[in-house]
Tab-separated table of N, CA and C in Angstrom:
chain	number	residue	atom	x	y	z
A	413	MET	N	-63.897	-39.588	-139.071
A	413	MET	CA	-65.001	-38.960	-139.746
A	413	MET	C	-65.912	-39.943	-140.619
A	414	PRO	N	-67.216	-39.271	-140.168
A	414	PRO	CA	-68.000	-40.183	-139.863
A	414	PRO	C	-68.705	-40.366	-142.033
A	415	LEU	N	-69.095	-41.509	-142.028
A	415	LEU	CA	-69.359	-42.256	-143.499
A	415	LEU	C	-70.630	-41.481	-143.604
A	416	ASP	N	-71.304	-41.386	-145.224
A	416	ASP	CA	-72.517	-41.066	-145.596
A	416	ASP	C	-73.511	-41.816	-145.265
A	417	ARG	N	-75.161	-41.877	-145.634
A	417	ARG	CA	-75.919	-42.452	-145.192
A	417	ARG	C	-75.820	-44.021	-145.494
A	418	ARG	N	-75.571	-43.589	-147.225
A	418	ARG	CA	-75.325	-45.214	-147.672
A	418	ARG	C	-74.533	-46.039	-147.256
A	419	SER	N	-73.206	-45.699	-146.738
A	419	SER	CA	-72.257	-46.618	-146.285
A	419	SER	C	-72.498	-46.487	-144.786
A	420	ARG	N	-73.294	-45.904	-144.034
A	420	ARG	CA	-73.573	-46.440	-142.648
A	420	ARG	C	-74.668	-47.677	-142.636
A	421	GLN	N	-75.771	-47.602	-143.873
A	421	GLN	CA	-76.667	-48.492	-144.031
A	421	GLN	C	-76.061	-49.968	-144.278
A	422	SER	N	-75.040	-49.764	-145.114
A	422	SER	CA	-74.623	-50.959	-145.742
A	422	SER	C	-73.606	-51.549	-144.344
A	423	PHE	N	-73.082	-51.007	-143.430
A	423	PHE	CA	-72.250	-50.921	-142.415
A	423	PHE	C	-73.655	-51.518	-141.413
A	424	ASP	N	-74.749	-51.266	-141.132
A	424	ASP	CA	-75.301	-51.489	-140.395
A	424	ASP	C	-75.849	-53.266	-141.428
A	425	ALA	N	-76.316	-53.135	-142.226
A	425	ALA	CA	-76.337	-54.574	-143.044
A	425	ALA	C	-75.524	-55.638	-142.897
A	426	HIS	N	-74.233	-55.062	-142.801
A	426	HIS	CA	-73.208	-56.343	-142.825
A	426	HIS	C	-73.256	-56.854	-141.231
A	427	LEU	N	-73.605	-55.847	-140.102
A	427	LEU	CA	-73.707	-56.358	-138.757
A	427	LEU	C	-75.044	-57.406	-138.740
A	428	ASP	N	-75.926	-56.950	-139.586
A	428	ASP	CA	-76.861	-57.857	-139.309
A	428	ASP	C	-76.752	-59.396	-139.768
A	429	ARG	N	-76.289	-59.138	-140.725
A	429	ARG	CA	-75.811	-60.282	-141.957
A	429	ARG	C	-75.204	-61.380	-140.849
A	430	ARG	N	-74.049	-60.748	-140.637
A	430	ARG	CA	-73.327	-61.859	-139.402
A	430	ARG	C	-73.685	-62.059	-137.947
A	431	GLY	N	-74.904	-61.627	-137.823
A	431	GLY	CA	-75.473	-61.686	-136.450
A	431	GLY	C	-74.766	-60.940	-135.104
A	432	GLN	N	-74.398	-60.098	-135.657
A	432	GLN	CA	-73.570	-59.067	-134.519
A	432	GLN	C	-74.125	-58.400	-134.204
A	433	ARG	N	-75.591	-57.730	-134.433
A	433	ARG	CA	-75.778	-56.562	-133.804
A	433	ARG	C	-75.990	-57.098	-132.573
A	434	GLY	N	-75.898	-56.229	-131.634
A	434	GLY	CA	-75.860	-56.200	-129.704
A	434	GLY	C	-74.956	-56.982	-129.465
A	435	ARG	N	-74.570	-58.026	-130.028
A	435	ARG	CA	-73.049	-58.942	-129.440
A	435	ARG	C	-72.095	-58.206	-129.963
A	436	SER	N	-71.555	-57.432	-130.447
A	436	SER	CA	-70.452	-56.917	-130.899
A	436	SER	C	-69.596	-55.942	-129.770
A	437	CYS	N	-68.371	-55.914	-129.434
A	437	CYS	CA	-67.545	-55.280	-128.517
A	437	CYS	C	-67.971	-53.673	-128.671
A	438	LEU	N	-67.847	-53.627	-129.856
A	438	LEU	CA	-68.143	-51.885	-130.340
A	438	LEU	C	-69.560	-51.758	-131.094
A	439	ARG	N	-69.710	-50.635	-130.420
A	439	ARG	CA	-71.600	-50.515	-130.788
A	439	ARG	C	-71.321	-48.881	-131.363
A	440	GLY	N	-72.103	-48.686	-132.514
A	440	GLY	CA	-72.623	-47.131	-133.161
A	440	GLY	C	-71.198	-46.300	-133.246
A	441	SER	N	-71.160	-45.034	-133.278
A	441	SER	CA	-69.917	-44.515	-133.594
A	441	SER	C	-68.285	-45.013	-133.724
A	442	GLU	N	-68.278	-46.193	-132.323
A	442	GLU	CA	-67.051	-46.594	-132.354
A	442	GLU	C	-66.875	-47.988	-133.649
A	443	ALA	N	-67.961	-48.811	-133.509
A	443	ALA	CA	-68.048	-49.567	-135.078
A	443	ALA	C	-67.530	-48.917	-136.413
A	444	MET	N	-68.339	-47.784	-136.324
A	444	MET	CA	-68.089	-47.157	-137.621
A	444	MET	C	-66.726	-47.128	-137.731
A	445	ALA	N	-65.860	-46.341	-136.356
A	445	ALA	CA	-64.354	-46.164	-136.544
A	445	ALA	C	-63.493	-47.547	-137.166
A	446	LEU	N	-64.246	-48.956	-136.938
A	446	LEU	CA	-63.228	-50.000	-137.966
A	446	LEU	C	-63.111	-49.379	-139.268
A	447	PHE	N	-64.221	-48.804	-140.021
A	447	PHE	CA	-63.862	-48.640	-141.337
A	447	PHE	C	-62.744	-47.464	-141.480
A	448	VAL	N	-61.701	-47.712	-142.097
A	448	VAL	CA	-60.942	-46.627	-142.228
A	448	VAL	C	-60.347	-46.320	-143.275
A	449	LYS	N	-59.964	-45.016	-143.735
A	449	LYS	CA	-59.463	-44.484	-145.009
A	449	LYS	C	-58.317	-44.624	-145.538
A	450	VAL	N	-58.067	-45.372	-146.332
A	450	VAL	CA	-56.867	-46.449	-147.024
A	450	VAL	C	-56.319	-45.636	-148.199
A	451	ALA	N	-57.188	-45.023	-148.784
A	451	ALA	CA	-56.514	-44.921	-150.113
A	451	ALA	C	-57.608	-43.773	-150.779
A	452	ARG	N	-57.036	-43.056	-152.069
A	452	ARG	CA	-57.981	-42.442	-152.744
A	452	ARG	C	-58.355	-43.435	-153.840
A	453	LEU	N	-59.462	-42.886	-154.631
A	453	LEU	CA	-59.617	-44.157	-156.189
A	453	LEU	C	-58.729	-43.529	-157.148
A	454	GLU	N	-58.078	-42.071	-156.999
A	454	GLU	CA	-57.107	-41.755	-158.756
A	454	GLU	C	-55.653	-42.360	-157.769
A	455	ASP	N	-55.561	-43.117	-156.471
A	455	ASP	CA	-54.477	-43.856	-156.160
A	455	ASP	C	-54.449	-44.774	-156.478
A	456	LEU	N	-55.103	-45.586	-157.068
A	456	LEU	CA	-55.662	-47.019	-157.629
A	456	LEU	C	-56.073	-47.410	-158.971
A	457	PRO	N	-55.474	-47.315	-159.445
A	457	PRO	CA	-56.243	-46.886	-161.066
A	457	PRO	C	-56.616	-48.408	-161.195
A	458	PRO	N	-57.381	-48.454	-162.784
A	458	PRO	CA	-58.029	-50.058	-162.976
A	458	PRO	C	-57.230	-51.210	-163.322
A	459	ARG	N	-57.518	-52.203	-162.920
A	459	ARG	CA	-56.597	-52.978	-162.904
A	459	ARG	C	-55.136	-53.202	-162.022
A	460	THR	N	-55.016	-52.774	-160.999
A	460	THR	CA	-53.873	-52.466	-160.460
A	460	THR	C	-54.569	-52.974	-158.584
A	461	GLY	N	-52.908	-53.506	-158.096
A	461	GLY	CA	-53.567	-53.574	-156.565
A	461	GLY	C	-52.135	-52.632	-155.941
A	462	MET	N	-51.987	-52.312	-154.849
A	462	MET	CA	-51.848	-51.611	-153.746
A	462	MET	C	-51.927	-51.879	-152.048
A	463	MET	N	-50.550	-52.294	-151.523
A	463	MET	CA	-50.980	-52.074	-150.185
A	463	MET	C	-51.119	-51.933	-149.349
A	464	VAL	N	-52.051	-51.634	-148.494
A	464	VAL	CA	-52.369	-50.639	-147.153
A	464	VAL	C	-52.757	-51.315	-145.811
A	465	VAL	N	-52.782	-50.156	-144.848
A	465	VAL	CA	-53.290	-50.453	-143.621
A	465	VAL	C	-54.718	-50.449	-143.470
A	466	GLY	N	-55.423	-51.591	-142.832
A	466	GLY	CA	-56.624	-50.838	-142.291
A	466	GLY	C	-56.881	-50.879	-140.762
A	467	PRO	N	-58.112	-51.209	-140.818
A	467	PRO	CA	-58.079	-51.447	-139.049
A	467	PRO	C	-57.357	-52.108	-138.504
A	468	CYS	N	-56.645	-51.636	-137.130
A	468	CYS	CA	-56.329	-52.568	-136.462
A	468	CYS	C	-55.172	-52.719	-136.894
A	469	ASP	N	-54.311	-51.974	-137.563
A	469	ASP	CA	-53.058	-51.865	-138.076
A	469	ASP	C	-53.003	-53.385	-138.864
A	470	LYS	N	-53.965	-53.808	-139.559
A	470	LYS	CA	-54.056	-54.772	-140.457
A	470	LYS	C	-53.740	-54.699	-141.931
A	471	PRO	N	-52.434	-55.533	-142.537
A	471	PRO	CA	-52.272	-55.197	-143.943
A	471	PRO	C	-53.374	-55.936	-144.918
A	472	MET	N	-53.526	-54.885	-145.888
A	472	MET	CA	-54.574	-55.517	-146.864
A	472	MET	C	-54.093	-55.176	-148.284
A	473	ALA	N	-54.627	-55.993	-149.165
A	473	ALA	CA	-54.212	-55.554	-150.520
A	473	ALA	C	-55.550	-55.211	-151.171
A	474	LEU	N	-55.243	-54.490	-151.839
A	474	LEU	CA	-56.526	-53.477	-152.157
A	474	LEU	C	-56.426	-53.634	-153.932
A	475	PHE	N	-57.351	-53.783	-154.457
A	475	PHE	CA	-57.390	-53.950	-155.792
A	475	PHE	C	-58.557	-53.354	-156.487
A	476	ASN	N	-58.091	-52.648	-157.691
A	476	ASN	CA	-59.283	-51.721	-158.000
A	476	ASN	C	-59.851	-52.814	-159.656
A	477	VAL	N	-60.866	-53.642	-159.934
A	477	VAL	CA	-61.223	-54.350	-160.646
A	477	VAL	C	-62.564	-53.635	-161.451
A	478	GLY	N	-62.628	-52.760	-162.797
A	478	GLY	CA	-62.945	-52.248	-163.613
A	478	GLY	C	-64.332	-51.184	-162.621
A	479	GLY	N	-63.206	-50.222	-161.932
A	479	GLY	CA	-64.101	-49.177	-160.696
A	479	GLY	C	-64.276	-49.692	-159.452
A	480	GLU	N	-64.425	-50.927	-159.460
A	480	GLU	CA	-65.070	-51.847	-158.287
A	480	GLU	C	-63.635	-52.400	-157.447
A	481	VAL	N	-63.901	-51.973	-155.794
A	481	VAL	CA	-62.706	-52.042	-155.114
A	481	VAL	C	-62.938	-53.008	-154.175
A	482	PHE	N	-61.886	-54.030	-154.074
A	482	PHE	CA	-61.785	-55.091	-153.228
A	482	PHE	C	-60.733	-54.898	-152.051
A	483	ALA	N	-60.960	-55.829	-151.183
A	483	ALA	CA	-59.738	-55.851	-150.146
A	483	ALA	C	-59.473	-57.223	-150.018
A	484	ILE	N	-58.601	-57.760	-149.956
A	484	ILE	CA	-57.968	-59.176	-149.119
A	484	ILE	C	-56.892	-59.110	-148.414
A	485	ASN	N	-56.692	-60.000	-147.424
A	485	ASN	CA	-55.340	-60.043	-146.684
A	485	ASN	C	-54.083	-59.970	-147.803
A	486	ALA	N	-53.030	-58.772	-147.381
A	486	ALA	CA	-51.962	-58.495	-147.990
A	486	ALA	C	-50.753	-59.697	-148.349
A	487	VAL	N	-51.451	-61.101	-147.399
A	487	VAL	CA	-50.233	-62.304	-147.212
A	487	VAL	C	-50.738	-63.280	-147.707
A	488	CYS	N	-49.951	-64.043	-148.690
A	488	CYS	CA	-50.084	-65.600	-149.330
A	488	CYS	C	-49.894	-66.083	-148.439
A	489	PRO	N	-50.818	-67.234	-148.246
A	489	PRO	CA	-50.499	-68.200	-147.094
A	489	PRO	C	-49.934	-69.247	-147.326
A	490	HIS	N	-49.271	-69.133	-148.451
A	490	HIS	CA	-48.066	-70.624	-148.911
A	490	HIS	C	-46.630	-70.014	-148.256
A	491	ARG	N	-46.543	-68.824	-148.920
A	491	ARG	CA	-45.375	-68.517	-148.513
A	491	ARG	C	-44.988	-66.952	-147.729
A	492	GLY	N	-46.054	-66.712	-147.689
A	492	GLY	CA	-46.240	-65.325	-147.297
A	492	GLY	C	-45.892	-64.326	-148.767
A	493	GLY	N	-45.956	-64.488	-149.785
A	493	GLY	CA	-45.649	-63.349	-150.610
A	493	GLY	C	-46.786	-62.219	-150.563
A	494	PRO	N	-46.423	-61.302	-151.389
A	494	PRO	CA	-46.983	-59.887	-151.092
A	494	PRO	C	-48.025	-60.064	-152.174
A	495	LEU	N	-49.613	-59.961	-152.029
A	495	LEU	CA	-50.739	-60.492	-152.842
A	495	LEU	C	-50.822	-59.215	-153.764
A	496	ALA	N	-50.690	-58.273	-152.674
A	496	ALA	CA	-50.821	-56.660	-154.005
A	496	ALA	C	-49.754	-56.648	-155.095
A	497	ASN	N	-48.916	-57.125	-155.278
A	497	ASN	CA	-47.725	-57.265	-156.312
A	497	ASN	C	-48.018	-58.244	-157.074
A	498	GLY	N	-49.201	-58.869	-157.135
A	498	GLY	CA	-49.287	-59.691	-157.669
A	498	GLY	C	-50.327	-59.573	-158.973
A	499	ARG	N	-49.943	-60.583	-159.931
A	499	ARG	CA	-50.997	-60.104	-161.619
A	499	ARG	C	-52.244	-60.450	-161.409
A	500	LEU	N	-52.712	-59.165	-161.957
A	500	LEU	CA	-54.548	-59.218	-161.972
A	500	LEU	C	-54.840	-59.764	-162.827
A	501	ASP	N	-55.999	-60.521	-162.917
A	501	ASP	CA	-56.222	-61.212	-164.416
A	501	ASP	C	-58.043	-61.051	-163.894
A	502	GLY	N	-58.975	-60.260	-164.308
A	502	GLY	CA	-59.858	-60.091	-164.102
A	502	GLY	C	-60.163	-59.937	-162.843
A	503	HIS	N	-60.830	-60.693	-161.846
A	503	HIS	CA	-61.263	-60.815	-160.894
A	503	HIS	C	-60.282	-61.827	-159.366
A	504	ILE	N	-59.128	-62.315	-160.491
A	504	ILE	CA	-58.014	-63.412	-159.921
A	504	ILE	C	-56.694	-63.009	-159.672
A	505	VAL	N	-56.058	-62.656	-158.767
A	505	VAL	CA	-54.990	-62.466	-158.253
A	505	VAL	C	-53.914	-63.967	-158.283
A	506	ALA	N	-52.570	-63.503	-158.790
A	506	ALA	CA	-51.723	-64.767	-158.481
A	506	ALA	C	-50.433	-64.054	-157.749
A	507	CYS	N	-50.476	-64.639	-156.989
A	507	CYS	CA	-49.068	-64.284	-155.975
A	507	CYS	C	-48.097	-64.391	-156.453
A	508	PRO	N	-47.192	-63.054	-156.457
A	508	PRO	CA	-45.997	-63.075	-157.427
A	508	PRO	C	-45.243	-63.836	-157.009
A	509	TRP	N	-44.998	-64.689	-155.908
A	509	TRP	CA	-43.755	-65.778	-155.610
A	509	TRP	C	-43.992	-66.875	-156.065
A	510	HIS	N	-45.196	-67.295	-155.698
A	510	HIS	CA	-44.953	-68.848	-156.417
A	510	HIS	C	-46.480	-69.229	-157.312
A	511	GLY	N	-47.398	-68.195	-157.229
A	511	GLY	CA	-48.231	-68.373	-158.377
A	511	GLY	C	-49.826	-68.501	-157.612
A	512	TRP	N	-50.216	-68.802	-156.576
A	512	TRP	CA	-51.080	-68.824	-156.144
A	512	TRP	C	-52.053	-67.898	-156.114
A	513	THR	N	-53.600	-68.462	-156.635
A	513	THR	CA	-54.351	-67.722	-157.003
A	513	THR	C	-55.805	-67.383	-155.896
A	514	PHE	N	-56.028	-65.973	-156.089
A	514	PHE	CA	-57.333	-65.792	-155.646
A	514	PHE	C	-58.304	-64.642	-156.037
A	515	ASP	N	-59.626	-65.104	-155.469
A	515	ASP	CA	-60.527	-64.579	-156.197
A	515	ASP	C	-60.509	-63.034	-155.168
A	516	VAL	N	-60.316	-61.974	-155.951
A	516	VAL	CA	-60.417	-60.540	-155.154
A	516	VAL	C	-61.573	-60.241	-154.193
A	517	ARG	N	-62.714	-61.004	-154.932
A	517	ARG	CA	-63.748	-60.716	-154.055
A	517	ARG	C	-64.391	-61.204	-152.980
A	518	THR	N	-63.777	-62.314	-152.908
A	518	THR	CA	-64.117	-63.454	-151.787
A	518	THR	C	-63.149	-63.603	-150.788
A	519	GLY	N	-62.162	-63.975	-151.428
A	519	GLY	CA	-60.462	-64.613	-151.036
A	519	GLY	C	-60.225	-65.678	-150.707
A	520	GLN	N	-61.320	-66.419	-151.965
A	520	GLN	CA	-61.515	-68.133	-152.025
A	520	GLN	C	-60.470	-67.952	-153.179
A	521	PRO	N	-59.648	-69.218	-153.182
A	521	PRO	CA	-58.809	-70.079	-154.398
A	521	PRO	C	-60.007	-70.045	-155.631
A	522	ASP	N	-58.962	-69.572	-156.708
A	522	ASP	CA	-59.682	-70.157	-158.164
A	522	ASP	C	-60.339	-71.467	-158.391
A	523	HIS	N	-59.513	-72.122	-157.540
A	523	HIS	CA	-59.611	-73.787	-158.033
A	523	HIS	C	-59.938	-74.223	-156.433
A	524	GLY	N	-60.465	-75.394	-156.982
A	524	GLY	CA	-60.804	-76.658	-155.656
A	524	GLY	C	-59.245	-76.825	-154.822
A	525	GLY	N	-60.111	-77.045	-153.488
A	525	GLY	CA	-58.566	-77.386	-152.810
A	525	GLY	C	-57.870	-76.668	-152.305
A	526	GLY	N	-57.855	-75.599	-152.409
A	526	GLY	CA	-56.706	-74.607	-152.206
A	526	GLY	C	-56.782	-73.863	-150.785
A	527	HIS	N	-55.750	-73.299	-150.499
A	527	HIS	CA	-56.170	-71.975	-149.378
A	527	HIS	C	-56.787	-71.067	-149.544
A	528	CYS	N	-57.404	-69.950	-148.557
A	528	CYS	CA	-58.292	-69.133	-148.901
A	528	CYS	C	-57.300	-67.727	-148.203
A	529	VAL	N	-57.504	-66.676	-148.287
A	529	VAL	CA	-57.682	-65.471	-147.909
A	529	VAL	C	-58.306	-64.495	-147.198
A	530	THR	N	-58.273	-64.150	-146.207
A	530	THR	CA	-59.739	-63.407	-146.045
A	530	THR	C	-59.966	-61.960	-146.836
A	531	ALA	N	-61.185	-61.778	-146.819
A	531	ALA	CA	-61.702	-60.922	-148.028
A	531	ALA	C	-62.314	-60.000	-146.944
A	532	TYR	N	-62.088	-58.486	-147.121
A	532	TYR	CA	-62.581	-57.141	-146.277
A	532	TYR	C	-63.849	-56.205	-146.620
A	533	ALA	N	-64.623	-55.840	-145.967
A	533	ALA	CA	-65.696	-54.863	-146.650
A	533	ALA	C	-65.086	-53.310	-147.070
A	534	VAL	N	-65.380	-52.950	-148.211
A	534	VAL	CA	-65.036	-51.950	-148.457
A	534	VAL	C	-66.288	-51.355	-148.949
A	535	THR	N	-66.069	-49.535	-148.559
A	535	THR	CA	-66.783	-48.721	-149.513
A	535	THR	C	-66.168	-47.675	-149.913
A	536	VAL	N	-66.717	-47.012	-150.938
A	536	VAL	CA	-65.930	-45.726	-151.345
A	536	VAL	C	-66.992	-44.440	-151.004
A	537	ALA	N	-66.297	-43.506	-150.591
A	537	ALA	CA	-67.279	-42.222	-150.472
A	537	ALA	C	-66.762	-41.029	-150.712
A	538	ARG	N	-67.131	-40.618	-151.803
A	538	ARG	CA	-66.697	-39.229	-152.284
A	538	ARG	C	-65.049	-39.185	-152.575
A	539	SER	N	-65.097	-40.607	-153.473
A	539	SER	CA	-63.762	-41.149	-154.144
A	539	SER	C	-62.634	-41.388	-153.361
A	540	ASP	N	-63.077	-41.497	-152.150
A	540	ASP	CA	-61.925	-42.003	-150.738
A	540	ASP	C	-62.260	-43.414	-150.246
A	541	ILE	N	-61.508	-44.339	-150.214
A	541	ILE	CA	-61.570	-45.589	-150.567
A	541	ILE	C	-61.539	-45.901	-148.581
A	542	TYR	N	-62.563	-46.794	-148.361
A	542	TYR	CA	-62.576	-46.954	-147.073
A	542	TYR	C	-62.599	-48.821	-146.499
A	543	VAL	N	-62.207	-49.128	-145.800
A	543	VAL	CA	-61.927	-50.468	-145.679
A	543	VAL	C	-62.389	-50.933	-144.054
A	544	GLY	N	-63.215	-51.803	-144.259
A	544	GLY	CA	-63.800	-52.580	-143.164
A	544	GLY	C	-63.275	-53.722	-142.556
A	545	TRP	N	-63.822	-54.393	-141.366
A	545	TRP	CA	-63.533	-55.763	-141.323
A	545	TRP	C	-63.944	-56.971	-141.788
A	546	ILE	N	-63.878	-57.709	-141.540
A	546	ILE	CA	-64.422	-59.328	-142.273
A	546	ILE	C	-65.619	-58.961	-142.919
A	547	LYS	N	-65.494	-59.558	-144.320
A	547	LYS	CA	-66.268	-59.274	-145.352
A	547	LYS	C	-67.669	-60.671	-144.895
A	548	PRO	N	-68.612	-60.308	-145.220
A	548	PRO	CA	-69.516	-61.555	-145.060
A	548	PRO	C	-69.543	-62.534	-145.264
C-alpha cells in the first residue's frame, strides 16, 4: 500500500539524514515496502502500548503518547521483558518485569549509564499506523 505524499517525503528525508540514499540495498517502492501497517489509531488509545510485528517480522512495542505514536524494540535488554506491557508515564516506559525505563521517543534510558533499545520510524496516514526501520 503506497503512503501519501507527506509520508513519502518523510521517508526520503529519513534516508537522506542517515546517508543511505544510493547506498541502500532497497530503492524506491522497494524501500517504501519497509513501512508496514501495524495497527489503527483506534486500536491504541492514548497512554497505552501494544506489541506489533513490523518490517522483517520484527517484534516492536508501539505507544500512543498524547496522540503521537512511537515504536521501540519490544524486548527489554535486561531479561527480555515485554516492553509493550510496561507502565507508561509520559514518554517513559518501565519494563513490567524489573522496572528498567526507556524513553519511547528515542529508545534511550531515562537515566545515565543504562542500556538502550532501538527506536523505529513511525508514520500515521488516514488513521493507519505504519512502522518503518531504525529511526535516525
